[in-house]
PDB file of C-alpha atoms in Angstrom:
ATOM      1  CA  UNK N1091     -12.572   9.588  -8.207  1.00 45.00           C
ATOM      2  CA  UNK N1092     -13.087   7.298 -11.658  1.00 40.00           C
ATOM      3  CA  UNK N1093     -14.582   3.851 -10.728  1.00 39.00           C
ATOM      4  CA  UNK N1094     -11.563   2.107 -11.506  1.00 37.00           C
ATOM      5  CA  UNK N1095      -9.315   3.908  -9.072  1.00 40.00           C
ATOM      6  CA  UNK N1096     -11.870   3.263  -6.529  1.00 39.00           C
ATOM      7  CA  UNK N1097     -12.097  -0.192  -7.200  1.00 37.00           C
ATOM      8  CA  UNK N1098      -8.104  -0.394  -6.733  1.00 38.00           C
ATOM      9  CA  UNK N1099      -8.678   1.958  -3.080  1.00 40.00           C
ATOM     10  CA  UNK N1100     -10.878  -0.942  -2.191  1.00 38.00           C
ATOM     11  CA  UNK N1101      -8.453  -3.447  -2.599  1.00 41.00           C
ATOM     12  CA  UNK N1102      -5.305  -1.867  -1.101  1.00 42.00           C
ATOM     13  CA  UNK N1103      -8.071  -1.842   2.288  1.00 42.00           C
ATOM     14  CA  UNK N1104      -8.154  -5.518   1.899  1.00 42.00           C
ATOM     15  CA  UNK N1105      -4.645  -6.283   1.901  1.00 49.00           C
ATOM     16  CA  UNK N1106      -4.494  -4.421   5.533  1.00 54.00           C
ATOM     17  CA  UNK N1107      -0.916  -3.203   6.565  1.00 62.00           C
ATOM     18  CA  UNK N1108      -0.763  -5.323   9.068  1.00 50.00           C
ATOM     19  CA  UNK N1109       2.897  -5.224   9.901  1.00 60.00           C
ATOM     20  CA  UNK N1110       2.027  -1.678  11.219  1.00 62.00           C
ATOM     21  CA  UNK N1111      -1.267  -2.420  12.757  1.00 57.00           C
ATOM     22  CA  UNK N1112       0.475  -5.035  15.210  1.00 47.00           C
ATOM     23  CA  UNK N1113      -0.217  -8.701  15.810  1.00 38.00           C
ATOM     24  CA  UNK N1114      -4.022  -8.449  16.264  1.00 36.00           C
ATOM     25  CA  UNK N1115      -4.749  -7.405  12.955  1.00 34.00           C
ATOM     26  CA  UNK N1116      -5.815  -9.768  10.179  1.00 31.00           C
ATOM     27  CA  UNK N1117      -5.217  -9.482   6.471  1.00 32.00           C
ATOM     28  CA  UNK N1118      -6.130 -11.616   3.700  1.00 32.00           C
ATOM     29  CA  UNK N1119      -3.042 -13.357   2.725  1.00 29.00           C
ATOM     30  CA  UNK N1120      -4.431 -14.419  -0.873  1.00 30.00           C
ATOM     31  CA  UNK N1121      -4.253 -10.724  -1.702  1.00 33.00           C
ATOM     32  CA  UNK N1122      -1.944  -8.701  -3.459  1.00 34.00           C
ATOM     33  CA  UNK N1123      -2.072  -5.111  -4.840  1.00 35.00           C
ATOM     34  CA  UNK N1124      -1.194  -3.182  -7.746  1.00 35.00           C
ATOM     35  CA  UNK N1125      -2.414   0.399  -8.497  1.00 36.00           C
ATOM     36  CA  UNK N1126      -2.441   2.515 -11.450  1.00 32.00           C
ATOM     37  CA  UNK N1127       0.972   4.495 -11.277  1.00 31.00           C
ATOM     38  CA  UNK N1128       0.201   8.407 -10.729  1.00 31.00           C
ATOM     39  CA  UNK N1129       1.341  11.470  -8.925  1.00 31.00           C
ATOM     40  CA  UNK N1130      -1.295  13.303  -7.328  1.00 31.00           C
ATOM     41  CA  UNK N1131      -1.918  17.241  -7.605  1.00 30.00           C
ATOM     42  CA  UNK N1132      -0.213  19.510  -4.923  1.00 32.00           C
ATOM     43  CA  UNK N1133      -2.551  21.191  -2.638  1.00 29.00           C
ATOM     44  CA  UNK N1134      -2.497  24.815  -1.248  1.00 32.00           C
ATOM     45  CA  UNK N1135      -1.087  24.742   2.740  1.00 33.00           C
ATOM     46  CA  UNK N1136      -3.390  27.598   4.269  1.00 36.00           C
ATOM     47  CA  UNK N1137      -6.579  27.925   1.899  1.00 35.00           C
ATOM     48  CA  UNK N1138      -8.775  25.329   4.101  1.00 38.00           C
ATOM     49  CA  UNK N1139     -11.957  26.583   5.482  1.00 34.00           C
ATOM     50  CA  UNK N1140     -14.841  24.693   7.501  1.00 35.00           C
ATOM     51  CA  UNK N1141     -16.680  22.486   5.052  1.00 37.00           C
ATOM     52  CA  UNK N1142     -14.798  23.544   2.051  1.00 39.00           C
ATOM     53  CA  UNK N1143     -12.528  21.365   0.052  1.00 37.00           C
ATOM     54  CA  UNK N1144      -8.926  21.871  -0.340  1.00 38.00           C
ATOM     55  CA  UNK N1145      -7.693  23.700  -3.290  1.00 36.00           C
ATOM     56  CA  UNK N1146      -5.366  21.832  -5.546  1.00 35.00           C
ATOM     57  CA  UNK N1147      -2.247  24.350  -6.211  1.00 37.00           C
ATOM     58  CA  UNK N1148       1.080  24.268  -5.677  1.00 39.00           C
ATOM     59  CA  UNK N1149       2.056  23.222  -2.255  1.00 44.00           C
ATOM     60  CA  UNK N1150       4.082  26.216   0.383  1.00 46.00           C
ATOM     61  CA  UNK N1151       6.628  25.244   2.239  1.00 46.00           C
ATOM     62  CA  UNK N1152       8.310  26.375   5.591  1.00 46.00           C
ATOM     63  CA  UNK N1153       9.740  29.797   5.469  1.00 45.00           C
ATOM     64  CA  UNK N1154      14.290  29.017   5.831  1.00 47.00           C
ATOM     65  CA  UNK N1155      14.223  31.852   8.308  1.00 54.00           C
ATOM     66  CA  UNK N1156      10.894  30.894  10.345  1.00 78.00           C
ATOM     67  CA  UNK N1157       9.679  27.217  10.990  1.00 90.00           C
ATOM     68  CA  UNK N1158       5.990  26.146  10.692  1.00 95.00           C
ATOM     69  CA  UNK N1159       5.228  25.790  14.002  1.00 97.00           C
ATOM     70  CA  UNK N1160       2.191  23.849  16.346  1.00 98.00           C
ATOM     71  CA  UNK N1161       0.493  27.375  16.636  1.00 98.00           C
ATOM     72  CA  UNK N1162       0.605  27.835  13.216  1.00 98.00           C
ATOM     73  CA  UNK N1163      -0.904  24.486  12.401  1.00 98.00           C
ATOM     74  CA  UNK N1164      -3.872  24.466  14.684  1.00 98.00           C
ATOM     75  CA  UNK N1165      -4.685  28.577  13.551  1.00 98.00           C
ATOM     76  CA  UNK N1166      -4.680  27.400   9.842  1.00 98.00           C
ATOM     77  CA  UNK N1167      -6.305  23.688   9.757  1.00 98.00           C
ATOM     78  CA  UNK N1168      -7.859  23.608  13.130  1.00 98.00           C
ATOM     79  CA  UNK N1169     -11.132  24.108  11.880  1.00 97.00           C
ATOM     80  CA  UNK N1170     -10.310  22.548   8.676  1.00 98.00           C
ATOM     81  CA  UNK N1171     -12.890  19.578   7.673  1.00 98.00           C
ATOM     82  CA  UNK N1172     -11.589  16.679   5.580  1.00 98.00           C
ATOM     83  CA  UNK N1173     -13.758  15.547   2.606  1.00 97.00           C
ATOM     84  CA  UNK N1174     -11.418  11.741   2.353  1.00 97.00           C
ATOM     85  CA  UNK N1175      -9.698   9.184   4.313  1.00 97.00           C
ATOM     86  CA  UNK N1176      -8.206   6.633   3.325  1.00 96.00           C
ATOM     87  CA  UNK N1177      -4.970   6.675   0.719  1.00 94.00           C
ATOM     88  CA  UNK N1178      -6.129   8.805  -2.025  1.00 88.00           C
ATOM     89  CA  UNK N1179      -5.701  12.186  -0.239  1.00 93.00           C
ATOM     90  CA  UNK N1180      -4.321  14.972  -2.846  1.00 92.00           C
ATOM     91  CA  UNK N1181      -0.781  15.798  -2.333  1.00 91.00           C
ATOM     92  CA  UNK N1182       0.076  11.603  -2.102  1.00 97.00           C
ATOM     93  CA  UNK N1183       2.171  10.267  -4.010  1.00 98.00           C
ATOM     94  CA  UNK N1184       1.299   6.494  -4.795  1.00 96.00           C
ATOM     95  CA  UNK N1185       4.078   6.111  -7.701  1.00 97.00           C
ATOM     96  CA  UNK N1186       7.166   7.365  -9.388  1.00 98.00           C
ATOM     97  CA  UNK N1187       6.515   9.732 -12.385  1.00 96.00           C
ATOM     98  CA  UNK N1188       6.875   7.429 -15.097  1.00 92.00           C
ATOM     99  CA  UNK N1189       6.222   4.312 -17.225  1.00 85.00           C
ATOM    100  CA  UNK N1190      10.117   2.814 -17.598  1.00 95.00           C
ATOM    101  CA  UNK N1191      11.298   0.258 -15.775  1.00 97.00           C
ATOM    102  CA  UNK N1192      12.149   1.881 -12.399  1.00 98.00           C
ATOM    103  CA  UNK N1193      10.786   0.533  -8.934  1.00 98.00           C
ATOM    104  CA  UNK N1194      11.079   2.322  -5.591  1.00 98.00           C
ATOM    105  CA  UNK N1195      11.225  -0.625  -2.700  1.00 98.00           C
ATOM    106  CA  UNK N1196      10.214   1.075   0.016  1.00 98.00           C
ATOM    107  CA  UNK N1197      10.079  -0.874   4.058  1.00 98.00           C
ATOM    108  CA  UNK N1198       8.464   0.085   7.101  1.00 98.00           C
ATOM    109  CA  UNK N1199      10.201  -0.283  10.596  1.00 98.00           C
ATOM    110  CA  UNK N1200       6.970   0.669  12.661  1.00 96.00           C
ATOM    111  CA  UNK N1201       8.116   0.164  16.267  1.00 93.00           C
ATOM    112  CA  UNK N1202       6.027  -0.259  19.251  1.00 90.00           C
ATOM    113  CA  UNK N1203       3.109  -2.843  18.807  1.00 83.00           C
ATOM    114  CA  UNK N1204       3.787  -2.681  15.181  1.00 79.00           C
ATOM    115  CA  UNK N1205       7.012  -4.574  15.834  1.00 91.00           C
ATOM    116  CA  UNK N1206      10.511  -3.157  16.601  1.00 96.00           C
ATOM    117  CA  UNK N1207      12.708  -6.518  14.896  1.00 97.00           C
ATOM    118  CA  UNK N1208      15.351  -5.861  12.415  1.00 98.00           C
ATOM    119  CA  UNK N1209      15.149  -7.891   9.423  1.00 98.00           C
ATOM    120  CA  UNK N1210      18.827  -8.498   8.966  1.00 98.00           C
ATOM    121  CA  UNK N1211      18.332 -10.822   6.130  1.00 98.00           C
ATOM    122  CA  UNK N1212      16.598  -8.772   4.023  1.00 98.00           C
ATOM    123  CA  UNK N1213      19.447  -5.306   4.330  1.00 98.00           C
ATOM    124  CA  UNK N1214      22.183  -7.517   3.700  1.00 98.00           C
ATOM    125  CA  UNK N1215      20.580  -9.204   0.482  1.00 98.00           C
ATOM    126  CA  UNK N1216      19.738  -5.309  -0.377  1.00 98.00           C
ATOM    127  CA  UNK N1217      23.683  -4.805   0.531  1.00 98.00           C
ATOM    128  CA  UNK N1218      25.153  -7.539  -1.213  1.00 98.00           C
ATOM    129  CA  UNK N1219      23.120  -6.479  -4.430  1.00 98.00           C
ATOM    130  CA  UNK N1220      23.511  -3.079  -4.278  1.00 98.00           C
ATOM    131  CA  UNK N1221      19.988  -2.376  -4.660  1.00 98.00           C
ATOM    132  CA  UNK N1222      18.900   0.998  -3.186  1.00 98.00           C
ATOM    133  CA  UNK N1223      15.509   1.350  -0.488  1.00 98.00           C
ATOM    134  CA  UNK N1224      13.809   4.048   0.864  1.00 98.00           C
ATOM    135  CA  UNK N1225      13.245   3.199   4.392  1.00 98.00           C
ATOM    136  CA  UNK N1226      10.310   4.793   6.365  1.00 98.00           C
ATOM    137  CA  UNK N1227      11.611   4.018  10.266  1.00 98.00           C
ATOM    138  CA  UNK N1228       9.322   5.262  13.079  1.00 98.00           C
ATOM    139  CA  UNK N1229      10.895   7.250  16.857  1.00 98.00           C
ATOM    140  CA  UNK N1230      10.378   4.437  18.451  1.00 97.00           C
ATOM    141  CA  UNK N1231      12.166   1.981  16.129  1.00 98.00           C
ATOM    142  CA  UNK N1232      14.692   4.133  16.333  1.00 98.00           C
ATOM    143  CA  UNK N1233      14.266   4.039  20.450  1.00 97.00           C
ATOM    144  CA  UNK N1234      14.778   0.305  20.126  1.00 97.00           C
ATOM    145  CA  UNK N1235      17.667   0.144  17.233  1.00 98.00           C
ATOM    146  CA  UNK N1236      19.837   3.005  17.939  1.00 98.00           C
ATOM    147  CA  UNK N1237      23.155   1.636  16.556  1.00 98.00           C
ATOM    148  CA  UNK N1238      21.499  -0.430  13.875  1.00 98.00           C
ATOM    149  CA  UNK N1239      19.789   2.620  12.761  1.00 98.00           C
ATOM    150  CA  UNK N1240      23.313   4.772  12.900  1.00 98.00           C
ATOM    151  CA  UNK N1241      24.897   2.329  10.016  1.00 98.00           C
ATOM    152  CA  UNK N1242      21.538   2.780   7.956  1.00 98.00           C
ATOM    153  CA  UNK N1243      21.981   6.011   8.056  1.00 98.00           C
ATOM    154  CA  UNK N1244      25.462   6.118   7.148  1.00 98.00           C
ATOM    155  CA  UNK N1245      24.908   3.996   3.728  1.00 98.00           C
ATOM    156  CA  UNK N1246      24.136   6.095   1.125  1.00 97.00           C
ATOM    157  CA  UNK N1247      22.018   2.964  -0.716  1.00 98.00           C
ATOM    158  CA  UNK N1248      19.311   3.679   2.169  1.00 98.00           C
ATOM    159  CA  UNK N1249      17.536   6.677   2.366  1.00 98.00           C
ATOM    160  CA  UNK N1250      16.030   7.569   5.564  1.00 98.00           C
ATOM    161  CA  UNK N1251      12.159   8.400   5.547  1.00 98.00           C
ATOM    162  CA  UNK N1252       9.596   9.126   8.475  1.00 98.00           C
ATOM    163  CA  UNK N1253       7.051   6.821   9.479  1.00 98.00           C
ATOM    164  CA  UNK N1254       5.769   9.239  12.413  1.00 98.00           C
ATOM    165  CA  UNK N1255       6.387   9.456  15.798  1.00 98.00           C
ATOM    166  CA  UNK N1256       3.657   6.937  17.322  1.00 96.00           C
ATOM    167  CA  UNK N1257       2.430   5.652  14.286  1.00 96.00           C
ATOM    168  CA  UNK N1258      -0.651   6.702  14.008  1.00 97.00           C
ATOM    169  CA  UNK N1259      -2.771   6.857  11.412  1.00 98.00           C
ATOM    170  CA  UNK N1260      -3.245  10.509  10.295  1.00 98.00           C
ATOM    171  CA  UNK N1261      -6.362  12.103  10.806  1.00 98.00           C
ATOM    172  CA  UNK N1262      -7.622  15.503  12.437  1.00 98.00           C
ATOM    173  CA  UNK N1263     -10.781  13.849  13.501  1.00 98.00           C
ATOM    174  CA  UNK N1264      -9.273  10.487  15.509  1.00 97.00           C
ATOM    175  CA  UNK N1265     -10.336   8.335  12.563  1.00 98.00           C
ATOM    176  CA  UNK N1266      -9.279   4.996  13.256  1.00 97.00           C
ATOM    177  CA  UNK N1267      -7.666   2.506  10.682  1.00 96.00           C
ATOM    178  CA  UNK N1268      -6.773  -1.765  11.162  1.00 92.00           C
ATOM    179  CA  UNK N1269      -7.821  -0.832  15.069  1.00 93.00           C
ATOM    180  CA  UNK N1270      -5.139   1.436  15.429  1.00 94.00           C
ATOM    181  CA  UNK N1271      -6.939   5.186  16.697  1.00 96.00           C
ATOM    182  CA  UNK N1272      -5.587   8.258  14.375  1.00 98.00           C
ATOM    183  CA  UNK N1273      -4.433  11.616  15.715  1.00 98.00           C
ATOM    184  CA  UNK N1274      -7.625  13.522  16.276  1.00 98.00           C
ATOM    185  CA  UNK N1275      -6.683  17.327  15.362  1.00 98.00           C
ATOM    186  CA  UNK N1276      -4.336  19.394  13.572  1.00 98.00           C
ATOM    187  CA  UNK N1277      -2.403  19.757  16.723  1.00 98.00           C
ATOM    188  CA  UNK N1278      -2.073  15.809  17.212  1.00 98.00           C
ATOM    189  CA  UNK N1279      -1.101  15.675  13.376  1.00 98.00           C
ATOM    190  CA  UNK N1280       1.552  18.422  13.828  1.00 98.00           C
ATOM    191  CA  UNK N1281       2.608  16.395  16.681  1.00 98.00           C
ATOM    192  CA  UNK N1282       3.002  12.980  14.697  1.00 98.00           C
ATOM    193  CA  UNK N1283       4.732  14.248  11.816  1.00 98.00           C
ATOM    194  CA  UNK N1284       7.100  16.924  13.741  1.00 98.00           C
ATOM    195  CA  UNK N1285       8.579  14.904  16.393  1.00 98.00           C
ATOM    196  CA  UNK N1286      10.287  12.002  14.548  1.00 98.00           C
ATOM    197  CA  UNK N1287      10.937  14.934  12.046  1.00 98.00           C
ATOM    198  CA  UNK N1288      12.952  17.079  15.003  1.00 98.00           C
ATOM    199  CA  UNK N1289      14.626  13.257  15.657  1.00 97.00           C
ATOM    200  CA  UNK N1290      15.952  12.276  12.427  1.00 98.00           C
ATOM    201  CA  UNK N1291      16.797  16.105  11.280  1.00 98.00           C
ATOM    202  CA  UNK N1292      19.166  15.957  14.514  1.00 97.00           C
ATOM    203  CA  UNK N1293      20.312  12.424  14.168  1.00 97.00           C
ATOM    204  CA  UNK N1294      20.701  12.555   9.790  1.00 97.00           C
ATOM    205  CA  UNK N1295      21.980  16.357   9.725  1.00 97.00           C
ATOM    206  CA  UNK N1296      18.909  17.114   7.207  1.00 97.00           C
ATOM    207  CA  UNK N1297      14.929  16.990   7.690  1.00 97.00           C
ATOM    208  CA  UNK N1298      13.792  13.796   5.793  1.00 98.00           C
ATOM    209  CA  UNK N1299      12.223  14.844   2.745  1.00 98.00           C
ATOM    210  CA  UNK N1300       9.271  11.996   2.747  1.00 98.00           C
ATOM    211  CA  UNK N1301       6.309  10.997   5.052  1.00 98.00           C
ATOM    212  CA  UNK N1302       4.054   7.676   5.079  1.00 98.00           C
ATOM    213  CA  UNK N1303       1.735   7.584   8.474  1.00 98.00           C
ATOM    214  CA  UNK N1304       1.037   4.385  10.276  1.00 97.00           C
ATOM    215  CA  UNK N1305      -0.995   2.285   8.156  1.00 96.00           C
ATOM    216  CA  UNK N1306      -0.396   4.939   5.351  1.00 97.00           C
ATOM    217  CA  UNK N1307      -4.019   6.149   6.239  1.00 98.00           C
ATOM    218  CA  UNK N1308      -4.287  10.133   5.942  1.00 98.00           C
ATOM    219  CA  UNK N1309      -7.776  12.556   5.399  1.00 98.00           C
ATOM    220  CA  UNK N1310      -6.745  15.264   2.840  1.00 98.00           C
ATOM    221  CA  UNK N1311      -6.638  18.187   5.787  1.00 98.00           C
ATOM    222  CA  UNK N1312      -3.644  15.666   7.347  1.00 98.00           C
ATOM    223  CA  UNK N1313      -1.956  15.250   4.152  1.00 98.00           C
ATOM    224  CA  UNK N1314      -2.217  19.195   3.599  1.00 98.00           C
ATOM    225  CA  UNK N1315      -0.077  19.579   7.103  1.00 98.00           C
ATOM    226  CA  UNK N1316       2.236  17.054   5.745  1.00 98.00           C
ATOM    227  CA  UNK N1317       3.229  19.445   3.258  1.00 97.00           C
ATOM    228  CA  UNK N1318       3.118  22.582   5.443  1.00 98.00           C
ATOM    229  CA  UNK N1319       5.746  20.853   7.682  1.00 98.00           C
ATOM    230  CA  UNK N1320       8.141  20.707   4.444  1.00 97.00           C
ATOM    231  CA  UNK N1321       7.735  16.660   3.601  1.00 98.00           C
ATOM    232  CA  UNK N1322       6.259  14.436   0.842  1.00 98.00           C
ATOM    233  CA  UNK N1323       3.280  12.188   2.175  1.00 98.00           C
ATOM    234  CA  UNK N1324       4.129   8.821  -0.170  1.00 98.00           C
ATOM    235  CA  UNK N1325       1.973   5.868  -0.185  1.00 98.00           C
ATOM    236  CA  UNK N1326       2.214   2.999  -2.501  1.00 98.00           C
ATOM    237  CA  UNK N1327       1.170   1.536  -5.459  1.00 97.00           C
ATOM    238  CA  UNK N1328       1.872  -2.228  -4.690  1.00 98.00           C
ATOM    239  CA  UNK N1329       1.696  -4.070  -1.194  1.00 98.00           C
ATOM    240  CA  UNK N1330       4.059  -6.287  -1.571  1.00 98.00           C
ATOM    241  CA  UNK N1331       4.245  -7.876   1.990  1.00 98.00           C
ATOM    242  CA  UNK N1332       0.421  -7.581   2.938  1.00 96.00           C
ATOM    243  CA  UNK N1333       1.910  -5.903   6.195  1.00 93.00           C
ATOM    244  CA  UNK N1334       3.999  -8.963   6.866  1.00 95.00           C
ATOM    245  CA  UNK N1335       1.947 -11.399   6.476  1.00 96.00           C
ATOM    246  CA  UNK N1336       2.505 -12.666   2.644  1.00 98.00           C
ATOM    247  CA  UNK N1337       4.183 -16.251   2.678  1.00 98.00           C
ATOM    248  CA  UNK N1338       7.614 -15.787   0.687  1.00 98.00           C
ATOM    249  CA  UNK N1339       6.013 -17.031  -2.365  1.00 98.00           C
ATOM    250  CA  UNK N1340       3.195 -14.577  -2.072  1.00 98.00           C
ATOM    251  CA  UNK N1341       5.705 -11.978  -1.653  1.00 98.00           C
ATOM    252  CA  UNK N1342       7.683 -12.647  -4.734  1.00 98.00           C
ATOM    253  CA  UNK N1343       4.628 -13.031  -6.928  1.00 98.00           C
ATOM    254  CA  UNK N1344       3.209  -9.835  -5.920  1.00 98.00           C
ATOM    255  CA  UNK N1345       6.422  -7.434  -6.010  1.00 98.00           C
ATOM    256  CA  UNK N1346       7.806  -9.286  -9.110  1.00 98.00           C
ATOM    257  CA  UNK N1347       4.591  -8.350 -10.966  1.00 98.00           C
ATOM    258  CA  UNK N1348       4.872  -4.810 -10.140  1.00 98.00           C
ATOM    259  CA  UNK N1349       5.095  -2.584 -13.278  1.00 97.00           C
ATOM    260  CA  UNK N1350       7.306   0.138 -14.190  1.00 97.00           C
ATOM    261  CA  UNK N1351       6.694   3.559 -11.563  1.00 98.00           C
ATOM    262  CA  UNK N1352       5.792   1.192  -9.014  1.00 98.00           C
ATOM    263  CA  UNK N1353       6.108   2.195  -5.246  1.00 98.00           C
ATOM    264  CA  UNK N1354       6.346  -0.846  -3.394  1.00 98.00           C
ATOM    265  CA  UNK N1355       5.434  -1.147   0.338  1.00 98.00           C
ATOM    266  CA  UNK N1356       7.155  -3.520   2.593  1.00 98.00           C
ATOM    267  CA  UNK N1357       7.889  -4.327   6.097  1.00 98.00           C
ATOM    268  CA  UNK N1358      11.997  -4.175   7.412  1.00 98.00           C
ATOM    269  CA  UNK N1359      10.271  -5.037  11.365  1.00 98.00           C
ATOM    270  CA  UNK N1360       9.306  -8.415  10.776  1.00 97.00           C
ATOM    271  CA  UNK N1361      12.171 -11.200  10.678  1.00 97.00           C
ATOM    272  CA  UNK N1362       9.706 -13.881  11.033  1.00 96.00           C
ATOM    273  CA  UNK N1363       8.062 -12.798   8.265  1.00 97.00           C
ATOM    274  CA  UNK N1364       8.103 -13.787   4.664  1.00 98.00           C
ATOM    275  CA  UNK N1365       9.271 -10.364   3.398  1.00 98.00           C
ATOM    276  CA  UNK N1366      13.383 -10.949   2.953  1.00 98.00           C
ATOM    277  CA  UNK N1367      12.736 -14.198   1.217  1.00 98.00           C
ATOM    278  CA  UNK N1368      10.146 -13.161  -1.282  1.00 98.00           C
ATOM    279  CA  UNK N1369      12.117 -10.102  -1.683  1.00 98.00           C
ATOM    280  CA  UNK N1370      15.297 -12.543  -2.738  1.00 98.00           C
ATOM    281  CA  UNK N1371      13.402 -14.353  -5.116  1.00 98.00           C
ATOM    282  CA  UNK N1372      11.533 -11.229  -6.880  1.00 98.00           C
ATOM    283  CA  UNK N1373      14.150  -8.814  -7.605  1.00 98.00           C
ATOM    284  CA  UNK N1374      16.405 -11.332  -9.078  1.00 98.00           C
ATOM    285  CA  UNK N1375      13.737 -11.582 -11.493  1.00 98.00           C
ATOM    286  CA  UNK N1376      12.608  -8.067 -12.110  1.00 98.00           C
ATOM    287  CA  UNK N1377      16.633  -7.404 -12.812  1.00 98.00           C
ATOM    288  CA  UNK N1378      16.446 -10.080 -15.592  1.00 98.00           C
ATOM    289  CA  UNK N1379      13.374  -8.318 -17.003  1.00 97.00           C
ATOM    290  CA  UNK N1380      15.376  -5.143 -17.764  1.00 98.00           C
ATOM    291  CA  UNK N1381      13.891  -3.363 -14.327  1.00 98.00           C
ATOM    292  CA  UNK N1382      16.281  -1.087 -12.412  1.00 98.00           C
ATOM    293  CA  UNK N1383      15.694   0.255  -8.393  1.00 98.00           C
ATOM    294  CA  UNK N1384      15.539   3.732  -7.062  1.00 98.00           C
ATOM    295  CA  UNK N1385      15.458   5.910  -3.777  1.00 98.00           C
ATOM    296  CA  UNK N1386      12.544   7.953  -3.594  1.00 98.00           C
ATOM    297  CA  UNK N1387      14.875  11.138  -3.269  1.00 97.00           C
ATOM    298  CA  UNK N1388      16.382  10.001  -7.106  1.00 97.00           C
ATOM    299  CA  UNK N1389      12.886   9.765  -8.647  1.00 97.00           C
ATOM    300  CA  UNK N1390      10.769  11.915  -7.078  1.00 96.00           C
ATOM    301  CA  UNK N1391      11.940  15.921  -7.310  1.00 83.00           C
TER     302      UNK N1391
END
């Protein structure tokens, strides 16, 4: 890792994602975060061994006539040993593959402690300007918002992502990140990644094609069963809400800075929050600056 990338990894820790960690976390609200845009190298799904270090080829996915399943997992990574944590696995994607003038808005909806509000505000100003969002929406958000989530669903400006199935932070060895304890095995991984998968592939019609984990925290053995199960792991390259805790002026600072092949990370649980009005102030701005807005799905292939 080249100083400078670690010296951006540091600061995405200090702007915690604390719309996901719940109300006890605490984040600086002075920060904001921008990353150098980059795709990260695919890794191999079944080439882990203990203590070795995961090979960076192309990514398997699941067989169409057999599905990867919890046996499967634990025989191939359950002696796996990561060698990172944090958001810099291989395999994540932290931004869209290119330079123009293209930003993916991405929002949480983390359920549970994390908070299961509907930021109405903020989808109809994303309505009313036709500007298309990936959203990353949790099982239990889902629990909470059934018919809400039904007409998200149904608008093709939204794309539907999965933000896990506890939200947990992903780990196979119960690393713990904003006091929030990770899974802690390949099983519990499988487990957090394949059961809001089963829910939205029966509820959408189709398996979402992206993954972020709660607090977007994965090791690289995690991130490796990401892919096995058939999904992206994204993270960001701008946190532009500071987990829901920016001020609406902090919010449109930060996300109206954000360059071209930004991934932007926001929070859709938090009406309180200054998210919808920072987010009504910035992209009126980034539209008079010649920048356009994408879906994950139209960017990333």
């Amino acid at each position: 890792m080249t100083p400078s990338r670690r010296a951006v990894l540091a600061a995405m820790a200090g702007g915690a994602l604390a719309g996901c960690a719940g109300p006890r976390s605490t984040v600086d609200r002075s920060a904001s975060v921008t990353g150098s845009p980059s795709t990260s190298a695919a890794i191999a799904t079944g080439t882990s061994t203990p203590g070795s270090s995961p090979s960076a080829t192309a990514p398997t996915t699941p067989s169409a006539s057999r599905a990867v399943t919890r046996a499967d997992i634990v025989a191939r990574y359950g002696h796996a040993v990561p060698h990172t944590w944090g958001f810099d696995a291989p395999a994540v994607v932290h931004a869209l593959p290119t330079t123009g003038r293209v930003i993916a808005l991405t929002f949480d909806a983390c359920g549970g402690p994390g908070g299961s509000g509907y930021d109405r505000a903020l989808i109809d100003f994303l309505r009313r300007r036709d500007i298309p969002a990936t959203l990353f929406i949790n099982s239990r958000w889902i629990d909470a918002n059934p018919a809400i989530f039904r007409r998200l669903a149904a608008e093709p400006l939204f794309e539907i992502a999965n933000h896990g199935t506890r939200h947990r932070p992903l780990s196979v060895t119960g690393r713990s990140a904003y006091g929030i304890p990770g899974t802690r095995s390949a099983a519990e991984v499988y487990d957090e990644i394949s059961g809001n998968q089963t829910n939205l592939t029966r509820l959408l019609g189709t398996p979402p094609r992206f993954f972020r984990s709660g607090t977007a925290y994965c090791d690289d053995v995690a991130a490796q069963i990401v892919t096995a199960l058939g999904e992206r792991f994204v993270s960001f390259s701008v946190n532009g809400d500071g987990g829901a805790t920016f001020t609406p002026e902090q919010v449109r600072t930060t996300v109206a800075a954000a360059p071209g092949g930004s991934i932007v990370i926001c929070h859709m649980n938090h009406p309180r929050g200054g998210t919808a009005r920072g987010i009504t102030a910035a992209v009126p701005q980034l539209l008079a600056t010649g920048h356009s807005f994408t879906r994950l799905s139209d960017a990333l292939h």
